[in-house]
Amino acid sequence: MHIQPLRYSPSVSPQKNVSNAEFAQVNNATQTSTPVSTDTITLSRDAKQLAANAQKSAEKPAEMPALRDNIETLVELKHAKMKYQVIADMTNIATGTSQGISAPTAYYLSHKEDARAMTVNHLAQQQQVNTMQIYAETSKNINEWA
């Protein structure tokens, strides 16, 4: 497609002043000469149903009570999980199989003076028992050598 520069256009020249009436005639001729498309589009039944569903869902906002219930359920679930973690850590400390404590347990112990004192006492007793067992084992090995 080749586009001619404005100076070669026969309808408008730079030297000629175009009146409003002539401009309107040229403009109307341009607008009416645009071909009208006769193509048709057929939508399937599924497409119509999807469009209707999309409009229905756009019209109905999410209900806040259902969202609030879901949030409350999530909070309860998180609370139960943290409580379980604290109980599991405390059980591991009591049985001597503790490899450390989790963040919820640390938070719990930092806010519960009596639980912290009991935990420290229990860990001190476990350390004393471990020290005595090592002493007994070492003494046994020394007695066997003699």
XYZ file of N, CA and C in Angstrom:
438
model
N 0.854 -1.174 0.000
C 0.000 0.000 0.000
C 0.895 1.229 0.000
N 0.593 2.131 -0.879
C 1.382 3.355 -1.002
C 0.513 4.546 -0.621
N 1.017 5.376 0.293
C 0.279 6.561 0.711
C 0.940 7.769 0.061
N 0.133 8.547 -0.623
C 0.669 9.732 -1.300
C 0.808 10.874 -0.304
N 1.816 11.672 -0.480
C 1.949 12.842 0.374
C 0.792 13.799 0.166
N 0.563 14.669 1.110
C -0.550 15.607 1.075
C -0.495 16.541 -0.127
N 0.663 16.924 -0.593
C 0.759 17.874 -1.693
C 0.251 17.314 -3.017
N 0.179 15.970 -3.158
C -0.333 15.370 -4.381
C -1.807 15.011 -4.302
N -2.455 15.296 -3.192
C -3.857 14.954 -3.030
C -4.703 15.867 -3.896
N -5.578 15.335 -4.767
C -6.377 16.175 -5.661
C -7.495 16.923 -4.936
N -7.993 16.394 -3.795
C -9.133 17.040 -3.159
C -8.735 18.236 -2.312
N -7.522 18.205 -1.759
C -7.092 19.288 -0.896
C -5.679 19.676 -1.312
N -5.501 20.944 -1.550
C -4.157 21.417 -1.868
C -3.786 22.481 -0.852
N -2.520 22.680 -0.617
C -2.128 23.655 0.380
C -2.523 25.083 0.007
N -2.629 25.359 -1.262
C -2.953 26.713 -1.675
C -4.445 27.001 -1.587
N -5.273 25.992 -1.633
C -6.713 26.193 -1.697
C -7.299 26.245 -0.292
N -8.078 27.251 0.031
C -8.786 27.337 1.292
C -10.082 26.562 1.167
N -10.309 25.652 2.067
C -11.500 24.813 2.010
C -12.529 25.411 2.962
N -13.733 25.600 2.472
C -14.797 26.133 3.320
C -15.356 25.016 4.180
N -16.136 25.409 5.176
C -16.748 24.424 6.065
C -17.689 23.506 5.313
N -18.418 24.017 4.354
C -19.357 23.203 3.578
C -18.620 22.161 2.767
N -17.529 22.564 2.119
C -16.757 21.606 1.328
C -16.129 20.542 2.234
N -15.650 20.989 3.401
C -15.063 20.041 4.342
C -16.102 19.027 4.818
N -17.317 19.498 5.074
C -18.384 18.608 5.505
C -18.722 17.604 4.410
N -18.725 18.054 3.125
C -19.007 17.126 2.029
C -17.934 16.051 1.940
N -16.680 16.440 2.059
C -15.591 15.476 1.982
C -15.641 14.524 3.184
N -15.928 15.093 4.357
C -15.991 14.293 5.572
C -17.137 13.290 5.504
N -18.330 13.725 5.042
C -19.478 12.818 4.911
C -19.204 11.740 3.884
N -18.558 12.097 2.794
C -18.242 11.114 1.767
C -17.299 10.058 2.326
N -16.369 10.469 3.162
C -15.436 9.516 3.762
C -16.155 8.601 4.734
N -17.062 9.153 5.526
C -17.767 8.352 6.513
C -18.741 7.387 5.863
N -19.432 7.788 4.812
C -20.416 6.906 4.194
C -19.781 5.868 3.301
N -18.548 6.075 2.888
C -17.918 5.106 2.010
C -17.298 3.944 2.777
N -17.350 3.968 4.113
C -16.807 2.883 4.922
C -17.690 1.649 4.757
N -17.115 0.535 4.356
C -17.934 -0.663 4.158
C -18.460 -1.180 5.499
N -19.669 -1.686 5.483
C -20.305 -2.238 6.665
C -20.054 -3.739 6.669
N -19.628 -4.261 7.795
C -19.331 -5.678 7.913
C -20.634 -6.459 8.030
N -20.730 -7.526 7.293
C -21.933 -8.358 7.336
C -21.651 -9.708 7.974
N -20.474 -9.859 8.571
C -20.141 -11.118 9.235
C -20.980 -11.270 10.488
N -21.388 -12.501 10.774
C -22.158 -12.775 11.980
C -21.375 -13.744 12.859
N -21.610 -13.631 14.136
C -20.962 -14.513 15.100
C -22.048 -15.271 15.841
N -21.881 -16.563 15.949
C -22.839 -17.398 16.651
C -22.172 -17.908 17.931
N -22.824 -17.656 19.047
C -22.310 -18.119 20.333
C -22.933 -19.465 20.674
N -22.124 -20.342 21.199
C -22.644 -21.639 21.601
C -23.452 -21.493 22.876
N -24.196 -22.532 23.178
C -25.017 -22.531 24.384
C -24.136 -22.461 25.621
N -22.980 -23.148 25.607
C -22.049 -23.116 26.741
C -21.481 -21.721 26.954
N -21.158 -21.044 25.852
C -20.621 -19.688 25.968
C -21.658 -18.739 26.557
N -22.901 -18.894 26.141
C -23.960 -18.049 26.699
C -24.149 -18.320 28.194
N -24.063 -19.592 28.569
C -24.229 -19.956 29.971
C -23.070 -19.412 30.810
N -21.851 -19.503 30.293
C -20.699 -18.955 31.010
C -20.817 -17.444 31.176
N -21.296 -16.769 30.139
C -21.462 -15.318 30.226
C -22.525 -14.967 31.262
N -23.603 -15.737 31.299
C -24.657 -15.477 32.275
C -24.150 -15.728 33.695
N -23.381 -16.787 33.892
C -22.817 -17.079 35.212
C -21.846 -15.998 35.650
N -21.066 -15.496 34.714
C -20.111 -14.438 35.046
C -20.841 -13.167 35.474
N -21.938 -12.869 34.812
C -22.707 -11.678 35.178
C -23.351 -11.864 36.548
N -23.863 -13.061 36.834
C -24.483 -13.316 38.134
C -23.465 -13.205 39.256
N -22.270 -13.770 39.051
C -21.262 -13.718 40.098
C -20.736 -12.303 40.276
N -20.714 -11.513 39.219
C -20.273 -10.124 39.337
C -21.315 -9.286 40.070
N -22.573 -9.642 39.929
C -23.633 -8.888 40.583
C -23.712 -9.199 42.073
N -23.385 -10.419 42.480
C -23.523 -10.839 43.881
C -22.154 -10.817 44.551
N -21.887 -9.858 45.443
C -20.597 -9.819 46.125
C -20.502 -10.940 47.154
N -19.274 -11.246 47.547
C -19.067 -12.294 48.545
C -19.727 -11.888 49.859
N -20.348 -12.837 50.483
C -21.044 -12.545 51.728
C -20.035 -12.489 52.873
N -20.125 -11.457 53.661
C -19.191 -11.252 54.753
C -19.342 -12.270 55.885
N -20.557 -12.702 56.259
C -20.644 -13.697 57.338
C -19.910 -14.990 57.004
N -19.997 -15.441 55.763
C -19.294 -16.666 55.382
C -17.791 -16.457 55.468
N -17.318 -15.306 55.052
C -15.898 -14.994 55.133
C -15.457 -14.898 56.586
N -16.269 -14.278 57.412
C -15.955 -14.147 58.833
C -15.880 -15.534 59.491
N -16.798 -16.423 59.135
C -16.776 -17.781 59.683
C -15.497 -18.512 59.274
N -15.093 -18.326 58.028
C -13.861 -18.973 57.561
C -12.644 -18.425 58.296
N -12.616 -17.137 58.543
C -11.492 -16.541 59.264
C -11.467 -17.042 60.703
N -12.634 -17.107 61.342
C -12.695 -17.614 62.713
C -12.253 -19.073 62.785
N -12.629 -19.860 61.811
C -12.211 -21.257 61.760
C -10.701 -21.353 61.600
N -10.140 -20.505 60.745
C -8.696 -20.500 60.540
C -7.962 -20.096 61.814
N -8.474 -19.103 62.513
C -7.850 -18.665 63.767
C -7.902 -19.790 64.792
N -9.036 -20.469 64.900
C -9.159 -21.590 65.841
C -8.191 -22.712 65.487
N -8.045 -22.976 64.204
C -7.126 -24.014 63.752
C -5.684 -23.653 64.099
N -5.288 -22.411 63.847
C -3.928 -21.964 64.180
C -3.690 -22.027 65.692
N -4.694 -21.626 66.468
C -4.577 -21.672 67.928
C -4.392 -23.114 68.404
N -5.179 -24.033 67.857
C -5.065 -25.442 68.244
C -3.702 -26.009 67.846
N -3.202 -25.610 66.687
C -1.894 -26.092 66.235
C -0.785 -25.602 67.159
N -0.845 -24.331 67.552
C 0.172 -23.796 68.467
C 0.084 -24.456 69.841
N -1.147 -24.681 70.299
C -1.335 -25.325 71.597
C -0.761 -26.746 71.569
N -1.005 -27.452 70.459
C -0.450 -28.795 70.307
C 1.071 -28.748 70.313
N 1.650 -27.767 69.635
C 3.109 -27.647 69.576
C 3.692 -27.407 70.968
N 3.030 -26.558 71.762
C 3.488 -26.289 73.126
C 3.422 -27.566 73.954
N 2.321 -28.299 73.849
C 2.163 -29.537 74.616
C 3.198 -30.571 74.190
N 3.443 -30.678 72.884
C 4.436 -31.640 72.404
C 5.834 -31.276 72.893
N 6.171 -29.985 72.840
C 7.490 -29.567 73.327
C 7.633 -29.816 74.830
N 6.603 -29.516 75.598
C 6.659 -29.730 77.044
C 6.768 -31.219 77.363
N 6.089 -32.060 76.600
C 6.186 -33.514 76.790
C 7.597 -33.990 76.479
N 8.175 -33.471 75.404
C 9.541 -33.857 75.046
C 10.538 -33.410 76.112
N 10.306 -32.248 76.694
C 11.184 -31.784 77.776
C 11.046 -32.704 78.983
N 9.819 -33.086 79.314
C 9.577 -33.937 80.484
C 10.169 -35.329 80.310
N 10.166 -35.855 79.088
C 10.690 -37.200 78.854
C 12.179 -37.203 78.553
N 12.755 -36.023 78.370
C 14.184 -35.943 78.111
C 14.565 -36.117 76.663
N 13.606 -36.065 75.766
C 13.903 -36.238 74.341
C 13.848 -34.913 73.584
N 13.912 -33.829 74.290
C 13.782 -32.518 73.662
C 15.026 -32.160 72.866
N 14.829 -31.711 71.661
C 15.917 -31.218 70.815
C 15.866 -29.700 70.723
N 15.041 -29.081 71.526
C 14.849 -27.635 71.491
C 13.364 -27.336 71.588
N 13.041 -26.067 71.594
C 11.626 -25.689 71.689
C 11.258 -24.817 70.498
N 9.970 -24.809 70.193
C 9.469 -24.018 69.079
C 9.149 -22.599 69.543
N 8.843 -21.744 68.590
C 8.504 -20.354 68.915
C 7.256 -20.248 69.796
N 6.185 -21.008 69.523
C 5.024 -20.915 70.417
C 5.347 -21.340 71.854
N 6.216 -22.334 71.998
C 6.589 -22.772 73.341
C 7.411 -21.707 74.048
N 8.326 -21.084 73.324
C 9.124 -19.999 73.904
C 8.220 -18.852 74.344
N 7.237 -18.528 73.520
C 6.294 -17.465 73.877
C 5.502 -17.854 75.128
N 5.039 -19.098 75.162
C 4.266 -19.580 76.310
C 5.108 -19.509 77.583
N 6.337 -19.993 77.509
C 7.194 -19.993 78.693
C 7.590 -18.577 79.130
N 7.674 -17.659 78.184
C 8.043 -16.289 78.549
C 6.908 -15.559 79.258
N 5.686 -16.051 79.099
C 4.544 -15.390 79.736
C 3.980 -16.163 80.936
N 4.451 -17.380 81.162
C 3.966 -18.205 82.281
C 5.129 -18.493 83.223
N 5.186 -17.740 84.298
C 6.301 -17.843 85.250
C 6.409 -19.235 85.861
N 5.289 -19.821 86.271
C 5.337 -21.130 86.913
C 5.767 -22.220 85.934
N 5.308 -22.158 84.695
C 5.705 -23.153 83.700
C 7.191 -23.022 83.378
N 7.691 -21.791 83.303
C 9.105 -21.582 83.033
C 9.954 -22.131 84.188
N 9.544 -21.882 85.418
C 10.299 -22.370 86.580
C 10.324 -23.896 86.615
N 9.198 -24.523 86.349
C 9.140 -25.988 86.338
C 10.012 -26.558 85.226
N 9.999 -25.913 84.074
C 10.803 -26.387 82.948
C 12.290 -26.271 83.255
N 12.704 -25.144 83.813
C 14.113 -24.953 84.158
C 14.541 -25.978 85.208
N 13.713 -26.202 86.211
C 14.039 -27.187 87.248
C 14.159 -28.592 86.666
N 13.234 -28.928 85.784
C 13.257 -30.259 85.187
C 14.500 -30.428 84.318
N 14.844 -29.418 83.532
C 16.038 -29.508 82.693
C 17.302 -29.606 83.556
N 17.324 -28.907 84.693
C 18.474 -28.990 85.597
C 18.587 -30.395 86.185
N 17.473 -30.989 86.556
C 17.498 -32.359 87.093
C 17.968 -33.348 86.025
N 17.495 -33.168 84.779
C 17.926 -34.054 83.697
C 19.427 -33.939 83.465
N 19.935 -32.716 83.549
C 21.367 -32.524 83.368
C 22.152 -33.205 84.486
N 21.648 -33.132 85.713
C 22.312 -33.798 86.835
C 22.302 -35.309 86.662
N 21.162 -35.847 86.197
C 21.065 -37.295 85.959
C 22.046 -37.699 84.876
N 22.113 -36.946 83.799
C 23.046 -37.262 82.713
C 24.492 -37.202 83.200
N 24.805 -36.214 84.026
C 26.160 -36.086 84.561
C 26.496 -37.278 85.447
N 25.557 -37.706 86.292
C 25.792 -38.869 87.168
C 25.949 -40.147 86.346
N 25.199 -40.291 85.271
C 25.330 -41.485 84.429
C 26.703 -41.522 83.756
N 27.152 -40.369 83.302
C 28.480 -40.309 82.680
C 29.554 -40.623 83.722
N 29.403 -40.105 84.933
C 30.358 -40.377 86.015
C 30.386 -41.861 86.345
N 29.208 -42.475 86.419
C 29.139 -43.904 86.749
C 29.786 -44.738 85.653
N 29.541 -44.396 84.412
C 30.119 -45.143 83.292
C 31.638 -44.970 83.258
N 32.098 -43.761 83.500
C 33.540 -43.513 83.506
C 34.203 -44.251 84.661
N 33.581 -44.234 85.828
C 34.130 -44.938 87.003
C 34.194 -46.439 86.756
N 33.206 -46.982 86.091
C 33.167 -48.408 85.782
C 34.321 -48.765 84.869
N 34.583 -47.921 83.878
C 35.691 -48.189 82.948
C 37.029 -48.105 83.666
N 37.168 -47.169 84.578
C 38.427 -47.025 85.334
C 38.635 -48.252 86.218
N 37.577 -48.737 86.887
C 37.676 -49.908 87.779
C 38.014 -51.167 86.998
N 37.548 -51.253 85.756
C 37.865 -52.430 84.932
C 39.324 -52.438 84.553
N 39.956 -51.296 84.398
C 41.364 -51.223 84.000
C 42.268 -51.590 85.161
N 41.813 -51.352 86.338
C 42.687 -51.550 87.495
C 42.773 -52.982 87.939
